[in-house]
Amino acid sequence: MSANNGHLIEMQGITKTFPGTVALDNVDFDLRPGEVHALIGENGAGKSTLIKIIAGIYQPDAGTMRVNGQAVTFRSPIDSIEQRIKVVYQELDLCPNLSVAENVFLGGYPRASFGRVDWKTLYSRTGELLQELGLDIDPHTTIDQLRVAEQQLVEIARALSRQAQILVMDEPTSALSPTEVEKLFALITTLKSRGVGVMYVSHKLDEIYQIADRVTVFRDGQRIVTKPVSETQPHQLVEWMVGREVRDLFPKTETQIGKTLLEVRDVSGGGVQNLNLTVRAGEVVAVFGLMGAGVHTIGRALFGDSERTGTVTLDGKIIKPNSPVNAIHGGLGLLTESRKEDGLVMLLSVKENLSLTALRRFARFSWISFRAEAKAATSYVEQLGIKTPTISRKVRLLSGGNQQKTLIGRWLLQNPKVLILSEPTRGIDVGSKAEIYRLINKMAHDGMGLLVLSTELPEVLGIADRILVVRKGEITGEFSRAEATQEMLMTAATTAEPLAAAARGIN
């Protein structure tokens, strides 16, 4: 392969295996200067493994890699960095207690005499870099004072401070608002104009059509297709990803709505103000709002995970504030938006994560019946279609979709009357989303009450019987499934209180 073939990076025949798994099977991938090349696929398709090979974290078992036409072998992340490659992961790699400037030049501070850090130069150079990128961020601000979107932009600035020519972005918009996404895309466009190549990994197909030039689809560790984005249709991308046609992403069917199970009256606290809502047996109620509107804090307030006033009644019994244990015993479950931080115990197995909140079921005279625990875990793995070679496998080794199904299985094992699901499909692929939606539909059919907290418009429109809209911690609209439209929900989510009142449709 010649050095002037126009590729920043070119990978051919890359294969990587782990015990019992072929993560990558003879795949090819390349990136050109000034382009955004999107990489998509279901969870477990091999995207993360390819990223880690590019980053020097994993070494391939077979295949070749060239950077600017020269053959390279990465033995460590340092080798990747030396080739001017920067990976921006979903979990940002910043030091929260240091300033923006200290993070941007971390490991390469400008020096004055006697090896001392030249702080004046450090802050002035950072300011110039941020201004160059059109970022209105004070270099003296500590990272923990910035929003997630701003932290992400600082990560990119750090990459450019090291003259990165290849930028790998892993699910960069998973926690961003629409306005913040626009800022990120504007910055990516600036990078393209400078000849930087961007490898963009995302589950959001609408973003692929907004920002990418080419798209590569992975499935089961293999490269299925690489095409210019302009030559594809969304339904084709989905079919290539899952290997089948996904006809009905939202398999919502009518259920028998029963008695009121959850009743929330005048609840305030944790960013929520005067919250009133009900959830009935067999009903899916969705709460929609933009990022930062207070959608996610609702679940924690109701579950007793934060200070609150007001009353929460579940099947006639009051759920005490500040007592998640009381909530669980009363029949309330909470699946948080952060499955890795607040949901799963990543060092434990699938079996142990499934049974975590239901160990009393397997206790006999203070002893755990491991046979009964394993039998129950195996049953739910089969029922939910959790893809794992064994229930003893560490949950951290599962794909995002299977991790999410493990969390749902945990609560099904607990058998709650009402389950709160916060961002139930965040960071998982289209095929897994359809499976999660089918599970939600089945739980409603079985008589459970579901409260879904989501910032995804298509999701709430597709799965809910009723939709509440929240803005600045307050409900600004309520709509039935039949009447709700994207325009109505966005109006209620973005318009000032006096204007939104007319659109509420609530008494």
XYZ file of C-alpha atoms in Angstrom:
507
model
C 0.000 0.000 0.000
C 1.537 3.314 -1.045
C 2.035 6.287 1.247
C 0.055 8.649 -0.990
C -3.262 6.781 -1.163
C -5.098 9.626 0.594
C -5.906 7.763 3.810
C -5.100 8.970 7.303
C -5.611 5.472 8.642
C -6.192 2.215 6.815
C -6.941 -1.106 8.497
C -7.155 -4.376 6.578
C -8.064 -7.884 7.666
C -8.265 -6.970 11.354
C -9.167 -9.964 13.526
C -9.485 -10.031 17.304
C -10.676 -12.921 19.449
C -11.440 -13.308 23.129
C -12.213 -16.580 24.934
C -15.391 -17.890 23.324
C -15.880 -14.781 21.171
C -14.704 -13.536 17.782
C -14.974 -9.786 18.357
C -13.625 -8.785 14.911
C -13.476 -11.097 11.930
C -11.267 -9.925 9.046
C -12.613 -6.353 8.978
C -11.461 -3.361 6.925
C -11.796 0.311 7.836
C -10.245 3.540 6.565
C -10.454 7.271 7.219
C -9.611 10.145 4.882
C -8.510 13.704 5.699
C -11.385 16.125 6.251
C -14.135 13.519 6.396
C -16.494 12.142 9.015
C -16.687 8.367 8.687
C -19.510 6.952 10.811
C -19.269 3.473 12.309
C -22.568 1.898 13.352
C -23.785 -1.489 14.472
C -25.614 -3.258 17.253
C -24.019 -3.498 20.679
C -21.511 -6.317 20.518
C -20.948 -5.837 16.775
C -17.250 -5.021 17.278
C -17.198 -1.211 17.233
C -15.652 -0.807 20.688
C -13.016 -3.431 19.947
C -11.968 -1.597 16.780
C -11.760 1.685 18.710
C -9.534 0.069 21.337
C -7.226 -1.327 18.661
C -6.907 2.155 17.134
C -6.261 3.529 20.641
C -3.533 0.952 21.311
C -5.437 -0.685 24.176
C -5.924 -3.980 22.306
C -3.573 -5.576 19.805
C -5.137 -7.423 16.840
C -4.513 -11.139 16.340
C -4.239 -10.611 12.586
C -4.377 -7.837 10.011
C -2.445 -4.686 9.171
C -2.768 -1.016 10.055
C -1.263 1.993 8.296
C -1.215 5.647 9.348
C -0.417 8.120 6.561
C 0.633 5.151 4.437
C 3.186 3.834 6.923
C 2.730 0.434 8.577
C 2.279 0.759 12.345
C 1.950 -1.577 15.314
C 0.451 -0.151 18.481
C 1.712 -1.853 21.634
C 0.201 0.732 23.989
C -1.922 3.917 23.977
C 1.313 5.943 23.865
C 2.030 4.549 20.387
C -1.415 5.693 19.229
C -1.001 9.173 20.729
C 2.384 9.552 19.012
C 0.581 9.012 15.688
C -1.660 12.003 16.582
C -4.728 9.895 17.297
C -7.179 10.994 20.000
C -10.166 8.993 21.259
C -13.015 10.816 23.025
C -14.891 8.166 24.971
C -18.467 8.240 26.283
C -17.046 8.379 29.800
C -14.919 11.515 29.560
C -11.257 11.322 30.551
C -10.826 14.648 32.364
C -9.567 15.618 35.830
C -12.577 17.314 37.481
C -10.605 19.332 40.035
C -8.183 20.839 37.523
C -8.858 23.873 35.343
C -9.752 23.751 31.667
C -6.230 24.891 30.745
C -4.579 22.283 32.977
C -6.672 19.557 31.349
C -6.076 20.761 27.801
C -2.286 20.620 28.168
C -2.122 17.791 30.722
C 1.171 15.947 30.292
C 2.642 18.733 28.168
C 2.603 21.956 30.176
C 4.714 24.828 28.779
C 7.821 25.305 30.906
C 9.747 28.362 32.100
C 13.235 28.448 33.597
C 14.307 25.649 35.936
C 11.492 23.442 34.635
C 8.723 25.428 36.286
C 5.267 25.477 34.701
C 4.740 28.671 32.701
C 1.206 29.355 33.934
C 0.786 32.596 31.976
C 1.608 30.857 28.705
C -0.558 27.869 29.655
C -3.678 29.978 30.123
C -3.045 32.307 27.182
C -2.439 29.403 24.775
C -5.568 27.648 26.017
C -7.585 30.834 25.581
C -6.307 31.219 22.017
C -7.136 27.589 21.216
C -10.656 27.846 22.625
C -11.249 31.107 20.747
C -9.934 29.532 17.555
C -12.520 26.773 17.962
C -15.308 29.236 18.717
C -15.699 27.989 22.302
C -16.819 30.491 24.940
C -15.195 28.753 27.932
C -12.987 30.377 30.593
C -9.613 28.529 30.740
C -9.488 29.122 34.533
C -12.778 27.303 35.212
C -12.466 23.885 36.846
C -13.910 20.971 34.896
C -16.465 20.075 37.577
C -18.138 23.460 36.998
C -18.819 22.719 33.325
C -21.793 20.993 31.745
C -21.197 17.606 30.112
C -21.344 19.198 26.659
C -18.687 21.750 27.587
C -16.485 19.017 29.042
C -16.744 17.175 25.743
C -15.610 20.266 23.861
C -12.651 20.575 26.243
C -11.720 16.963 25.383
C -11.670 17.919 21.708
C -9.614 21.046 22.448
C -7.124 18.827 24.277
C -6.897 16.616 21.202
C -6.126 19.622 19.021
C -3.521 20.921 21.481
C -1.638 17.743 20.621
C -2.113 18.313 16.888
C -4.441 15.317 16.525
C -5.050 14.347 12.903
C -7.454 11.496 13.709
C -10.314 12.027 16.162
C -12.403 9.051 17.294
C -15.717 9.980 18.932
C -17.678 7.290 20.790
C -21.375 8.169 21.261
C -20.529 11.869 21.720
C -24.123 13.127 21.973
C -25.615 10.570 24.376
C -26.001 13.162 27.167
C -26.355 16.373 25.116
C -29.341 18.617 24.439
C -30.275 19.504 20.823
C -28.590 22.927 21.179
C -25.417 21.326 22.513
C -25.434 18.818 19.655
C -25.547 21.731 17.202
C -22.460 23.265 18.842
C -20.635 19.951 18.671
C -21.490 19.513 14.991
C -20.313 23.062 14.242
C -16.980 22.207 15.858
C -16.718 18.961 13.884
C -17.317 20.945 10.684
C -14.441 23.250 11.681
C -12.193 20.237 12.253
C -13.091 18.836 8.830
C -12.065 22.105 7.187
C -8.634 21.698 8.809
C -8.156 18.225 7.388
C -8.849 16.324 10.600
C -10.448 12.928 10.028
C -13.285 12.041 12.398
C -14.404 8.486 13.132
C -17.917 8.922 14.517
C -19.561 6.071 16.445
C -23.267 6.509 17.190
C -26.583 4.674 17.492
C -28.494 7.769 16.349
C -29.144 7.431 12.635
C -30.447 10.990 12.267
C -27.022 12.237 13.370
C -25.305 10.077 10.763
C -27.274 11.851 8.040
C -26.498 15.269 9.550
C -22.743 14.998 10.002
C -21.200 11.963 8.251
C -19.765 11.623 4.750
C -19.422 7.832 4.732
C -20.846 5.074 6.897
C -19.584 1.586 7.714
C -21.904 -1.012 9.237
C -20.617 -3.786 11.513
C -22.600 -6.882 12.472
C -21.409 -9.790 14.615
C -17.775 -8.722 14.302
C -17.854 -8.376 10.512
C -17.919 -5.373 8.186
C -21.176 -5.612 6.259
C -20.959 -2.526 4.049
C -19.211 0.834 3.564
C -21.040 3.485 1.537
C -21.376 7.249 1.106
C -24.181 8.324 3.434
C -25.946 10.006 0.516
C -26.374 6.595 -1.137
C -28.207 5.002 1.803
C -31.639 5.085 3.406
C -32.281 4.774 7.178
C -34.208 1.513 6.778
C -31.243 0.038 4.875
C -28.849 0.925 7.690
C -31.145 -0.749 10.211
C -31.436 -3.899 8.098
C -27.655 -4.077 7.621
C -27.133 -3.635 11.370
C -29.561 -6.284 12.588
C -29.529 -8.665 9.618
C -33.277 -8.476 9.239
C -36.009 -5.972 8.505
C -37.267 -4.227 11.637
C -40.833 -3.526 10.598
C -42.243 -2.353 13.903
C -39.807 -0.644 16.239
C -42.625 0.241 18.652
C -44.809 -2.877 19.034
C -47.439 -1.056 21.100
C -50.758 -2.866 21.474
C -53.820 -2.034 23.535
C -53.760 -3.291 27.119
C -56.408 -3.555 29.800
C -55.984 -0.475 31.976
C -56.767 -1.231 35.615
C -56.835 0.562 38.943
C -54.522 3.392 39.962
C -51.286 1.960 41.372
C -49.029 5.008 41.730
C -50.357 8.366 42.869
C -48.028 11.356 43.230
C -49.308 14.512 44.886
C -47.511 17.870 45.205
C -44.024 16.376 45.193
C -41.145 18.869 45.208
C -37.412 18.400 45.669
C -34.330 17.381 43.732
C -35.176 19.743 40.876
C -38.874 18.738 40.758
C -41.654 21.222 41.565
C -45.279 20.473 42.464
C -45.322 17.154 40.633
C -48.712 15.458 40.269
C -49.247 12.269 38.280
C -50.858 8.840 38.349
C -49.955 5.476 36.824
C -52.529 2.701 36.489
C -52.117 -1.052 36.185
C -51.306 -2.016 32.580
C -50.543 1.594 31.635
C -47.365 3.098 30.188
C -47.026 6.748 31.212
C -44.093 8.657 29.714
C -42.539 11.872 30.997
C -40.750 13.790 28.236
C -38.481 16.807 28.472
C -35.276 18.223 27.073
C -31.929 17.432 28.684
C -31.664 19.334 31.963
C -35.422 19.906 32.267
C -35.715 17.649 35.317
C -36.865 14.449 33.623
C -34.300 12.193 35.291
C -34.675 13.653 38.792
C -38.333 12.587 38.905
C -37.449 8.911 39.230
C -35.033 9.507 42.094
C -37.496 11.754 43.935
C -40.298 9.181 43.734
C -37.978 6.299 44.643
C -36.799 8.088 47.779
C -33.265 8.613 46.540
C -33.386 12.383 47.119
C -34.998 14.874 49.504
C -38.628 15.616 48.700
C -41.914 16.896 50.083
C -45.410 15.807 49.089
C -46.861 12.301 49.046
C -46.162 9.216 46.953
C -48.744 6.456 47.323
C -48.303 2.982 45.842
C -51.356 0.728 45.793
C -52.795 2.634 48.741
C -49.626 2.667 50.860
C -47.427 5.732 51.379
C -43.801 5.481 50.199
C -41.566 7.248 52.713
C -39.135 9.924 51.470
C -35.406 9.158 51.645
C -36.010 5.404 51.786
C -35.373 3.374 48.606
C -35.678 0.217 50.738
C -39.212 1.237 51.699
C -39.968 1.885 48.024
C -38.707 -1.559 46.975
C -40.644 -3.329 49.737
C -43.729 -1.352 48.742
C -43.504 -2.580 45.148
C -41.705 0.260 43.351
C -38.700 -0.306 41.094
C -36.298 2.172 39.468
C -34.117 1.509 36.444
C -31.786 4.521 36.320
C -30.458 6.297 33.236
C -26.878 5.368 34.198
C -26.791 1.578 34.148
C -23.033 1.398 34.731
C -22.857 3.945 37.555
C -26.137 3.412 39.429
C -27.595 0.148 38.164
C -25.265 -2.745 37.534
C -22.401 -3.946 39.694
C -19.913 -4.393 36.880
C -17.583 -6.726 38.795
C -20.396 -9.205 39.498
C -21.819 -11.874 37.212
C -25.077 -11.831 35.263
C -26.599 -14.163 37.867
C -25.509 -12.001 40.808
C -26.800 -8.812 39.172
C -30.156 -10.414 38.384
C -30.726 -11.620 41.944
C -29.292 -8.606 43.771
C -32.583 -7.112 45.025
C -34.392 -10.443 45.468
C -31.981 -12.466 47.606
C -34.682 -12.991 50.230
C -36.467 -15.244 47.757
C -33.522 -17.639 47.809
C -32.800 -17.503 51.548
C -33.396 -20.514 53.777
C -32.593 -19.949 57.461
C -30.124 -17.148 56.572
C -28.456 -19.289 53.882
C -28.692 -18.522 50.171
C -29.829 -21.409 47.978
C -27.408 -20.996 45.080
C -29.264 -23.649 43.104
C -32.544 -21.708 43.346
C -30.737 -18.466 42.515
C -29.116 -20.014 39.429
C -32.423 -21.539 38.308
C -34.201 -18.175 38.527
C -31.348 -16.366 36.755
C -31.299 -18.943 33.944
C -35.057 -18.595 33.541
C -34.874 -14.811 33.120
C -31.868 -15.003 30.797
C -33.984 -17.249 28.545
C -37.190 -15.204 28.886
C -35.506 -11.887 28.129
C -33.142 -13.193 25.464
C -30.018 -12.025 27.298
C -27.101 -13.065 25.113
C -24.466 -14.557 27.398
C -22.575 -17.866 27.177
C -23.210 -18.480 30.892
C -24.948 -16.814 33.838
C -21.528 -16.694 35.527
C -20.170 -14.285 32.903
C -19.214 -10.851 34.262
C -21.936 -8.380 33.323
C -19.319 -5.832 32.189
C -18.525 -8.164 29.272
C -22.069 -7.976 27.876
C -23.228 -5.519 25.223
C -25.190 -2.437 26.295
C -28.504 -3.935 25.216
C -27.911 -7.132 27.168
C -26.789 -5.159 30.217
C -30.049 -3.225 30.056
C -32.071 -6.432 29.790
C -30.197 -7.757 32.825
C -31.329 -4.708 34.809
C -34.924 -5.183 33.673
C -34.658 -8.865 34.633
C -33.532 -7.857 38.120
C -36.711 -5.880 38.631
C -38.916 -8.565 37.087
C -37.421 -10.985 39.599
C -38.408 -8.511 42.327
C -41.902 -8.338 40.756
C -42.719 -4.646 41.396
C -46.196 -3.223 40.968
C -44.807 -0.113 39.255
C -41.473 0.157 37.453
C -39.847 3.512 36.677
C -37.538 3.346 33.648
C -35.251 6.339 33.101
C -33.851 6.502 29.535
C -34.470 2.747 29.034
C -32.758 2.625 25.632
C -29.923 5.138 26.065
C -26.752 4.033 24.286
C -28.145 0.837 22.784
C -28.679 -0.132 19.167
C -31.862 -0.249 17.110
C -32.328 -4.019 17.347
C -31.937 -3.990 21.135
C -34.275 -0.996 21.387
C -37.033 -2.977 19.676
C -36.503 -5.805 22.178
C -36.673 -3.406 25.150
C -39.897 -1.892 23.787
C -41.403 -5.370 23.436
C -40.487 -6.074 27.071
C -42.144 -2.826 28.198
C -45.254 -3.764 26.239
C -45.299 -7.253 27.786
C -44.881 -5.901 31.326
C -47.881 -3.627 30.754
C -49.881 -6.595 29.398
C -49.045 -8.483 32.589
C -50.619 -5.709 34.669
C -47.567 -3.758 35.776
C -47.636 0.043 35.781
C -44.768 1.648 33.823
C -43.430 5.192 34.199
C -40.924 5.936 31.418
C -38.697 9.017 31.770
C -37.178 9.930 28.412
C -35.640 12.767 26.404
C -36.281 10.891 23.123
C -39.377 12.117 21.277
C -39.920 9.089 18.987
C -39.642 6.804 22.018
C -42.344 8.447 24.117
C -44.664 8.802 21.121
C -44.158 5.142 20.244
C -44.627 3.404 23.588
C -46.816 5.535 25.876
C -50.542 5.550 26.598
C -50.203 9.020 28.130
C -47.389 11.567 27.877
C -46.518 14.259 30.405
C -44.103 17.037 29.437
C -41.737 18.607 31.950
C -39.929 21.937 31.714
C -37.715 23.342 34.487
C -38.936 20.629 36.838
C -42.648 21.326 36.299
C -45.307 19.545 34.259
C -46.354 21.803 31.367
C -48.519 19.450 29.354
C -50.363 16.133 29.329
C -51.430 14.376 26.145
C -53.141 11.125 25.253
C -51.461 8.742 22.821
C -54.056 9.575 20.171
C -53.587 13.350 20.253
C -49.840 13.697 20.924
C -47.584 14.987 18.140
C -43.919 15.976 18.065
C -44.929 19.613 17.609
C -47.214 19.567 20.664
C -44.606 17.954 22.888
C -41.809 20.278 21.790
C -44.036 23.324 22.306
C -44.813 22.242 25.856
C -41.137 21.413 26.473
C -39.725 24.717 25.241
C -42.357 27.434 25.669
C -42.629 29.673 28.727
C -45.251 28.645 31.306
C -48.069 31.060 30.358
C -47.890 30.030 26.710
C -47.608 26.310 27.438
C -50.744 26.274 29.573
C -53.005 26.407 26.536
C -51.314 23.368 25.051
C -51.532 21.256 28.178
C -54.818 19.517 27.620
C -54.958 18.891 31.398
C -57.447 19.958 34.015
